[in-house]
mmCIF file of C-alpha atoms in Angstrom:
data_model
loop_
_atom_site.group_PDB
_atom_site.id
_atom_site.type_symbol
_atom_site.label_atom_id
_atom_site.label_comp_id
_atom_site.label_asym_id
_atom_site.label_seq_id
_atom_site.Cartn_x
_atom_site.Cartn_y
_atom_site.Cartn_z
ATOM 1 C CA MET A 1 35.555 123.298 -120.766
ATOM 2 C CA GLY A 2 39.169 124.469 -120.514
ATOM 3 C CA THR A 3 38.333 127.599 -119.197
ATOM 4 C CA LYS A 4 40.986 130.512 -117.165
ATOM 5 C CA THR A 5 39.200 131.603 -114.366
ATOM 6 C CA SER A 6 40.350 135.032 -112.535
ATOM 7 C CA THR A 7 38.264 137.051 -110.116
ATOM 8 C CA ILE A 8 37.197 140.625 -109.893
ATOM 9 C CA THR A 9 36.269 142.873 -107.121
ATOM 10 C CA VAL A 10 32.514 144.884 -107.763
ATOM 11 C CA HIS A 11 31.585 147.375 -104.497
ATOM 12 C CA GLY A 12 33.807 144.832 -102.099
ATOM 13 C CA VAL A 13 32.605 141.580 -103.220
ATOM 14 C CA ASN A 14 34.647 139.145 -105.094
ATOM 15 C CA ILE A 15 33.047 137.866 -108.533
ATOM 16 C CA SER A 16 34.370 135.239 -110.750
ATOM 17 C CA VAL A 17 34.988 135.968 -114.144
ATOM 18 C CA ALA A 18 36.011 132.986 -116.715
ATOM 19 C CA VAL A 19 37.300 133.218 -119.418
ATOM 20 C CA ILE A 20 35.390 130.420 -122.326
ATOM 21 C CA GLY A 21 36.187 130.447 -125.603
ATOM 22 C CA GLU A 22 37.821 134.283 -125.924
ATOM 23 C CA GLU A 23 34.698 135.808 -124.227
ATOM 24 C CA ASP A 24 34.147 136.876 -120.577
ATOM 25 C CA TYR A 25 31.272 134.930 -118.629
ATOM 26 C CA ILE A 26 30.940 136.387 -115.374
ATOM 27 C CA SER A 27 29.696 134.286 -112.093
ATOM 28 C CA LEU A 28 25.950 135.016 -111.684
ATOM 29 C CA THR A 29 26.009 132.788 -108.809
ATOM 30 C CA ASP A 30 28.604 135.231 -106.913
ATOM 31 C CA MET A 31 26.688 138.493 -108.006
ATOM 32 C CA ILE A 32 23.630 137.057 -105.867
ATOM 33 C CA ARG A 33 25.608 136.476 -102.936
ATOM 34 C CA ALA A 34 27.279 139.708 -103.556
ATOM 35 C CA ASN A 35 23.019 140.691 -102.311
ATOM 36 C CA ASP A 36 22.237 138.666 -99.740
ATOM 37 C CA GLY A 37 21.313 135.242 -101.772
ATOM 38 C CA ASP A 38 17.767 137.591 -101.934
ATOM 39 C CA PHE A 39 17.770 137.437 -105.682
ATOM 40 C CA PHE A 40 17.624 133.695 -107.533
ATOM 41 C CA ILE A 41 18.624 133.162 -111.213
ATOM 42 C CA THR A 42 15.364 130.886 -111.822
ATOM 43 C CA ASP A 43 13.673 133.938 -111.278
ATOM 44 C CA TRP A 44 15.377 136.200 -113.025
ATOM 45 C CA LEU A 45 15.048 133.619 -116.586
ATOM 46 C CA ARG A 46 11.387 132.831 -115.860
ATOM 47 C CA ASN A 47 10.666 136.799 -116.865
ATOM 48 C CA LYS A 48 9.247 137.763 -120.147
ATOM 49 C CA ASN A 49 11.743 140.390 -120.685
ATOM 50 C CA THR A 50 15.060 138.396 -119.551
ATOM 51 C CA LEU A 51 14.175 136.318 -121.713
ATOM 52 C CA GLU A 52 13.446 138.792 -124.616
ATOM 53 C CA TYR A 53 17.103 140.270 -124.021
ATOM 54 C CA ILE A 54 18.832 136.908 -123.657
ATOM 55 C CA GLY A 55 16.363 135.459 -127.358
ATOM 56 C CA ALA A 56 17.957 138.439 -128.657
ATOM 57 C CA TRP A 57 21.526 138.269 -127.625
ATOM 58 C CA GLU A 58 21.509 134.385 -128.706
ATOM 59 C CA ALA A 59 19.897 135.462 -132.474
ATOM 60 C CA MET A 60 23.028 137.989 -132.683
ATOM 61 C CA TYR A 61 25.723 136.035 -131.606
ATOM 62 C CA ASN A 62 24.737 132.129 -131.853
ATOM 63 C CA PRO A 63 24.167 130.855 -135.420
ATOM 64 C CA ASN A 64 23.005 127.315 -133.562
ATOM 65 C CA PHE A 65 20.074 129.052 -131.608
ATOM 66 C CA ASN A 66 16.850 126.934 -131.897
ATOM 67 C CA TYR A 67 14.080 129.693 -132.667
ATOM 68 C CA GLY A 68 11.261 126.885 -132.710
ATOM 69 C CA GLU A 69 11.920 126.109 -128.909
ATOM 70 C CA PHE A 70 13.068 129.641 -127.803
ATOM 71 C CA ALA A 71 9.391 130.255 -128.954
ATOM 72 C CA ILE A 72 7.687 127.790 -126.958
ATOM 73 C CA ILE A 73 9.746 128.612 -123.672
ATOM 74 C CA LYS A 74 8.946 132.876 -124.753
ATOM 75 C CA ASN A 75 4.982 131.778 -124.973
ATOM 76 C CA ARG A 76 4.912 130.194 -121.461
ATOM 77 C CA ALA A 77 7.046 133.564 -120.122
ATOM 78 C CA GLY A 78 4.715 134.851 -117.346
ATOM 79 C CA LEU A 79 2.357 132.082 -116.383
ATOM 80 C CA ASN A 80 2.774 131.048 -112.457
ATOM 81 C CA SER A 81 3.600 127.598 -113.617
ATOM 82 C CA PHE A 82 6.231 128.773 -115.493
ATOM 83 C CA LYS A 83 10.021 127.971 -114.692
ATOM 84 C CA ILE A 84 13.111 127.191 -116.279
ATOM 85 C CA SER A 85 16.632 126.604 -115.286
ATOM 86 C CA VAL A 86 19.954 127.396 -116.894
ATOM 87 C CA LYS A 87 20.524 123.805 -117.771
ATOM 88 C CA GLU A 88 17.267 123.367 -119.623
ATOM 89 C CA TRP A 89 17.510 126.633 -121.420
ATOM 90 C CA VAL A 90 20.743 125.982 -122.849
ATOM 91 C CA ASP A 91 19.753 121.742 -123.542
ATOM 92 C CA LYS A 92 16.601 123.444 -125.766
ATOM 93 C CA THR A 93 17.989 126.787 -127.166
ATOM 94 C CA ASN A 94 21.575 125.256 -127.608
ATOM 95 C CA ALA A 95 22.112 129.069 -126.055
ATOM 96 C CA ILE A 96 25.846 130.084 -125.446
ATOM 97 C CA GLY A 97 25.294 133.144 -123.283
ATOM 98 C CA LEU A 98 24.247 131.404 -120.671
ATOM 99 C CA GLN A 99 26.683 128.175 -119.060
ATOM 100 C CA ALA A 100 26.162 125.809 -115.584
ATOM 101 C CA LYS A 101 29.645 124.819 -114.625
ATOM 102 C CA THR A 102 30.467 122.002 -111.852
ATOM 103 C CA GLY A 103 33.422 121.642 -109.826
ATOM 104 C CA ARG A 104 35.483 123.592 -107.991
ATOM 105 C CA TYR A 105 35.014 127.172 -109.911
ATOM 106 C CA GLY A 106 31.101 126.019 -110.384
ATOM 107 C CA GLY A 107 27.921 127.935 -110.603
ATOM 108 C CA THR A 108 26.241 129.836 -113.298
ATOM 109 C CA TYR A 109 28.108 132.174 -115.862
ATOM 110 C CA ALA A 110 26.830 134.441 -118.437
ATOM 111 C CA HIS A 111 28.331 136.343 -120.896
ATOM 112 C CA LYS A 112 29.458 139.599 -119.838
ATOM 113 C CA ASP A 113 26.694 141.328 -121.362
ATOM 114 C CA ILE A 114 24.307 139.064 -120.051
ATOM 115 C CA ALA A 115 25.393 139.449 -116.785
ATOM 116 C CA PHE A 116 25.281 143.308 -116.679
ATOM 117 C CA ASN A 117 21.217 142.618 -117.440
ATOM 118 C CA PHE A 118 21.403 140.758 -114.440
ATOM 119 C CA GLY A 119 22.890 143.003 -112.611
ATOM 120 C CA MET A 120 20.278 145.328 -113.262
ATOM 121 C CA TRP A 121 17.618 143.144 -112.105
ATOM 122 C CA ILE A 122 19.426 142.690 -109.277
ATOM 123 C CA SER A 123 20.273 146.438 -108.357
ATOM 124 C CA PRO A 124 21.024 149.206 -110.605
ATOM 125 C CA ILE A 125 23.777 150.446 -108.092
ATOM 126 C CA PHE A 126 25.340 146.736 -108.606
ATOM 127 C CA GLN A 127 25.230 147.237 -111.960
ATOM 128 C CA LEU A 128 27.108 150.611 -112.400
ATOM 129 C CA TYR A 129 29.810 149.355 -110.049
#
């Protein structure tokens, strides 16, 4: 994945932004660090409201989204035993809105729309900045 990475400063914290295709993807990993790591991406991803939002985003922007797998995942959301990683989400649904990257600028990146949703989940104040 050939990406160009830059940094933005949000409320005094540096957050990586990768340009993938022609879209900005913001580092959720950096956003978590900005909030002392109290929140984890897998906790956010197992939330039914989160999955409904991401599923709606994928339906709008991803012609290859796997709706069958999405329905199975969404049905399990909310159960105590339910857990899904970004990699599993992408592999099972062909999602494009979230990406797990390795290497120098590794971490979990989300399309800016989804990253703003994540920011709201972390903290309304953080999202506004």
